[in-house]
XYZ file of C-alpha atoms in Angstrom:
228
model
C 152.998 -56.323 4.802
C 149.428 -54.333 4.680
C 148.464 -57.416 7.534
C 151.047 -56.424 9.423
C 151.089 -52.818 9.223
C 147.408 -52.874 10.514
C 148.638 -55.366 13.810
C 150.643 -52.677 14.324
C 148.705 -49.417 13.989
C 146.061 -51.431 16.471
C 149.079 -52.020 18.903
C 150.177 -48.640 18.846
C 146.578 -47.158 19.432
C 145.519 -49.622 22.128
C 149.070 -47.941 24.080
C 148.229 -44.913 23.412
C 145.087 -45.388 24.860
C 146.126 -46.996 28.124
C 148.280 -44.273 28.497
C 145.730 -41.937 28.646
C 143.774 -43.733 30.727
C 146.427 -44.251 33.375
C 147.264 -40.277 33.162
C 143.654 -39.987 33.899
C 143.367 -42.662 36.548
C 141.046 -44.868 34.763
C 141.154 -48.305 35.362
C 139.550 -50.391 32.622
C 139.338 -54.242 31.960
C 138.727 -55.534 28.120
C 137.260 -59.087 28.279
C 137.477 -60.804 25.164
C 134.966 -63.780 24.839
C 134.352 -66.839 21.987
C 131.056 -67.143 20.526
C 128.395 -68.884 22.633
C 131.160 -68.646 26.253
C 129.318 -66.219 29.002
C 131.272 -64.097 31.207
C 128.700 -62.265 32.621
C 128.039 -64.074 35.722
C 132.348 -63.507 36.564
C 131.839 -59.985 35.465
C 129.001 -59.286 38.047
C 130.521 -60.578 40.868
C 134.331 -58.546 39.335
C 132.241 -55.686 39.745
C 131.177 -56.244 43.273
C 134.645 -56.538 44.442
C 136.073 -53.901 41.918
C 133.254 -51.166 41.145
C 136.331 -48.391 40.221
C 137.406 -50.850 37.322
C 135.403 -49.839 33.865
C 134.702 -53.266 31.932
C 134.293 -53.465 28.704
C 133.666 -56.985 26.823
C 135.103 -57.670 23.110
C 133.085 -60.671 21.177
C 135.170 -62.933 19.656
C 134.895 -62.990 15.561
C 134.646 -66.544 14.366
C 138.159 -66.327 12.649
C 139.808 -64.504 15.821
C 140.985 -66.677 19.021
C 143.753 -65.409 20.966
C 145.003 -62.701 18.609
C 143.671 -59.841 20.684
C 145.483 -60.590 23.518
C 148.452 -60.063 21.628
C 147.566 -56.730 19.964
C 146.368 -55.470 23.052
C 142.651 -54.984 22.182
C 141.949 -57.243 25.178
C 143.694 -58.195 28.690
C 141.824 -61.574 29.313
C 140.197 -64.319 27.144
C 137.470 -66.942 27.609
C 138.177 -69.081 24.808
C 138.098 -72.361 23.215
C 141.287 -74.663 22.034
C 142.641 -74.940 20.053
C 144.909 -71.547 20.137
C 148.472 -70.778 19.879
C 148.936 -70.310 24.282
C 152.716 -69.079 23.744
C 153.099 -66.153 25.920
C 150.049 -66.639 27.551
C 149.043 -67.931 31.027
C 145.978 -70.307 30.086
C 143.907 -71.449 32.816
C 141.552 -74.573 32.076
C 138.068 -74.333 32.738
C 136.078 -77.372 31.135
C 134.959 -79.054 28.574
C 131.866 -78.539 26.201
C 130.518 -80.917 24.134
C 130.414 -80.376 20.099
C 127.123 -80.812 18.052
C 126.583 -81.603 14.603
C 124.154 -78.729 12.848
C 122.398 -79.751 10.134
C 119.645 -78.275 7.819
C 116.239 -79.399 9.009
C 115.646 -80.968 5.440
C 119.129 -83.371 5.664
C 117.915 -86.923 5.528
C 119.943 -87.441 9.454
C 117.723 -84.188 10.399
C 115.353 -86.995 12.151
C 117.256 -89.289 14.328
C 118.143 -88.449 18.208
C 121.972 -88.608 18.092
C 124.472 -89.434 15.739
C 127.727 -90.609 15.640
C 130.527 -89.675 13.646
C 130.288 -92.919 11.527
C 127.133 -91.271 10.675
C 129.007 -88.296 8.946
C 131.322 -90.053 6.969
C 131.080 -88.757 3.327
C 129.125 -85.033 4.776
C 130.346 -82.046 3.272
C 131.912 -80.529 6.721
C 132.203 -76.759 6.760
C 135.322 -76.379 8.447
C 138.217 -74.396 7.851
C 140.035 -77.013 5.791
C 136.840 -77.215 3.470
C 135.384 -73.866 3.470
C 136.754 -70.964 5.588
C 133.690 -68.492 7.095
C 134.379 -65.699 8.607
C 131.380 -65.013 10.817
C 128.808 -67.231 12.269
C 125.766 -66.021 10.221
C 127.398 -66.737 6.837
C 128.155 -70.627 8.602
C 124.653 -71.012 9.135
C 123.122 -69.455 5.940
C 125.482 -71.937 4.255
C 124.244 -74.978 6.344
C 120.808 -73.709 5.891
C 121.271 -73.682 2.220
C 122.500 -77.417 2.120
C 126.108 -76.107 1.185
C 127.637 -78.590 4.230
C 126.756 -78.956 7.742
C 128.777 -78.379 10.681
C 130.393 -79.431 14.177
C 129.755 -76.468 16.886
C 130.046 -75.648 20.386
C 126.391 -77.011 22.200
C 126.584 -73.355 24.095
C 126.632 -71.974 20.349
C 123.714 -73.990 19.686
C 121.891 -72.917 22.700
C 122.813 -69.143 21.380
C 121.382 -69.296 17.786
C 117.864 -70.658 17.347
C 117.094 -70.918 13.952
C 113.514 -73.092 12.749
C 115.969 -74.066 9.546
C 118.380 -76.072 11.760
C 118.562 -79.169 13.426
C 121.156 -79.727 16.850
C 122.730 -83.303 17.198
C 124.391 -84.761 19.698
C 127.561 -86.860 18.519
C 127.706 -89.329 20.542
C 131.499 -90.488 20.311
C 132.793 -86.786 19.516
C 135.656 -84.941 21.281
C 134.877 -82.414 23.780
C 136.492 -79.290 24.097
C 138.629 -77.634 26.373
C 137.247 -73.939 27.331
C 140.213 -72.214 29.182
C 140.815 -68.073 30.336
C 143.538 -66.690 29.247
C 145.935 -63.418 29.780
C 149.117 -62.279 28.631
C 152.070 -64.103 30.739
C 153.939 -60.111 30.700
C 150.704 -58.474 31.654
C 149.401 -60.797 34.498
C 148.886 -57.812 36.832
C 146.175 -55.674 38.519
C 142.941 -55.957 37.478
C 143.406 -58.774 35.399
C 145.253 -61.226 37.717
C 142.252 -60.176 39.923
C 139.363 -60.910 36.978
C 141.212 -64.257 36.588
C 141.021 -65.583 40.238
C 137.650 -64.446 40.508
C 136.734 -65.688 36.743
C 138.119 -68.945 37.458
C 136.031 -69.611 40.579
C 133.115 -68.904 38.758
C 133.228 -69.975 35.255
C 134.555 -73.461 37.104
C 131.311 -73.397 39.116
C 128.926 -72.821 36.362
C 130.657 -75.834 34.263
C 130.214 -77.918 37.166
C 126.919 -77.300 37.719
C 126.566 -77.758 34.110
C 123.179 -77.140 32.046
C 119.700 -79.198 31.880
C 119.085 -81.528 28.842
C 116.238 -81.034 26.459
C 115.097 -83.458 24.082
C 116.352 -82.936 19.886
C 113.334 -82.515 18.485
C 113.712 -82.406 14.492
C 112.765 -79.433 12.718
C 113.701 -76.930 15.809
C 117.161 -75.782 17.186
C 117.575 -78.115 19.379
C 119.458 -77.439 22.439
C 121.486 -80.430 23.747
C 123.770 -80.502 26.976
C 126.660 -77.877 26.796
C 129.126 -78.076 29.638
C 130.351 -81.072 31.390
C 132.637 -81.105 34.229
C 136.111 -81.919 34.667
């Protein structure tokens, strides 16, 4: 009930708050992003087209996905699947690529790739084995040999840390990156943010990112985006 409650009070002050706005004629645009997804690039070039429209961004929390598009804290969403896309109007993007992280001292910490043969038997922090709420704690748990971990590559290219090691898995899934809105509140500015989001975000995963080498005992970055 106390959950709930609190969905609620945020609904009700998130109205409130538009309404003000619109009695002021304010136009503003909350962009809610996953960790390691950039929306800068579609924001810049919103802005050029829309300089009235006040844009604000909203970083994801590890545990949070599409929940606030629900509650109203945001109007659009770059995000990863999977997510609950009832209600929403999801519009695909592209696929990344997942790494394993690994403590620099685990005995794999050395090779170039893996596979996922490779982590049979690993202590996987995941939410079935060990829920985390944030990314630090994640990574102060892999970096303390509690378990390692499959991530976004962008994540990996986001959080350099000397104690961790970036694999490529060779035969792992890649995942679907997608923006998102509210089906009921597909309007003006968002239906704009999305047209222009979409042309851009879909021309950055094309164009994808350059490859480094893993190189054990750094955070190694390893190839992020692929295209459709």
């Amino acid at each position: 009930m106390y959950e709930e409650a609190s969905r609620i009070t945020t609904a009700v002050d998130v109205a409130l708050k538009r309404v003000h706005e619109a009695q002021r004629g304010e136009q503003r645009l909350v962009v809610a992003f996953s960790s390691g997804l950039h929306v800068s690039d579609a924001i810049r070039e919103f802005t050029a087209n829309h300089p009235n429209v006040e844009i604000d961004v909203l970083p994801l929390p590890w545990s949070e996905r599409d929940a606030p598009l629900r509650d109203g804290r945001a109007h659009v969403g770059y995000l990863r699947r999977p997510f609950d896309d009832s209600g929403l109007r999801t519009v695909p993007i592209g696929h990344e690529t997942k790494v394993a992280c690994l403590p620099v001292t685990h005995p794999l910490a050395g090779r170039r790739a893996l596979t996922s043969a490779d982590l049979d038997g690993e202590p996987i922090l995941d939410v079935r084995a060990r829920r985390t709420f944030s990314l630090d704690e994640k990574f102060e748990l892999i970096a303390s040999g509690q378990g390692i971990a499959l991530i976004p590559a962008s994540i990996a290219r986001s959080y350099s840390r000397p104690e961790l090691v970036y694999l490529t898995v060779t035969d792992g899934l890649p995942v679907e990156t997608c923006l998102t809105v509210l089906e009921s509140s597909c309007a003006d500015p968002a239906a704009d943010f999305l047209d222009i989001a979409t042309a851009v975000l879909r021309r950055r995963s094309d164009d994808g990112d350059s490859q480094s080498k893993v190189e054990p005992g750094a955070a190694s970055v390893v190839p992020a985006l692929s295209t459709d």
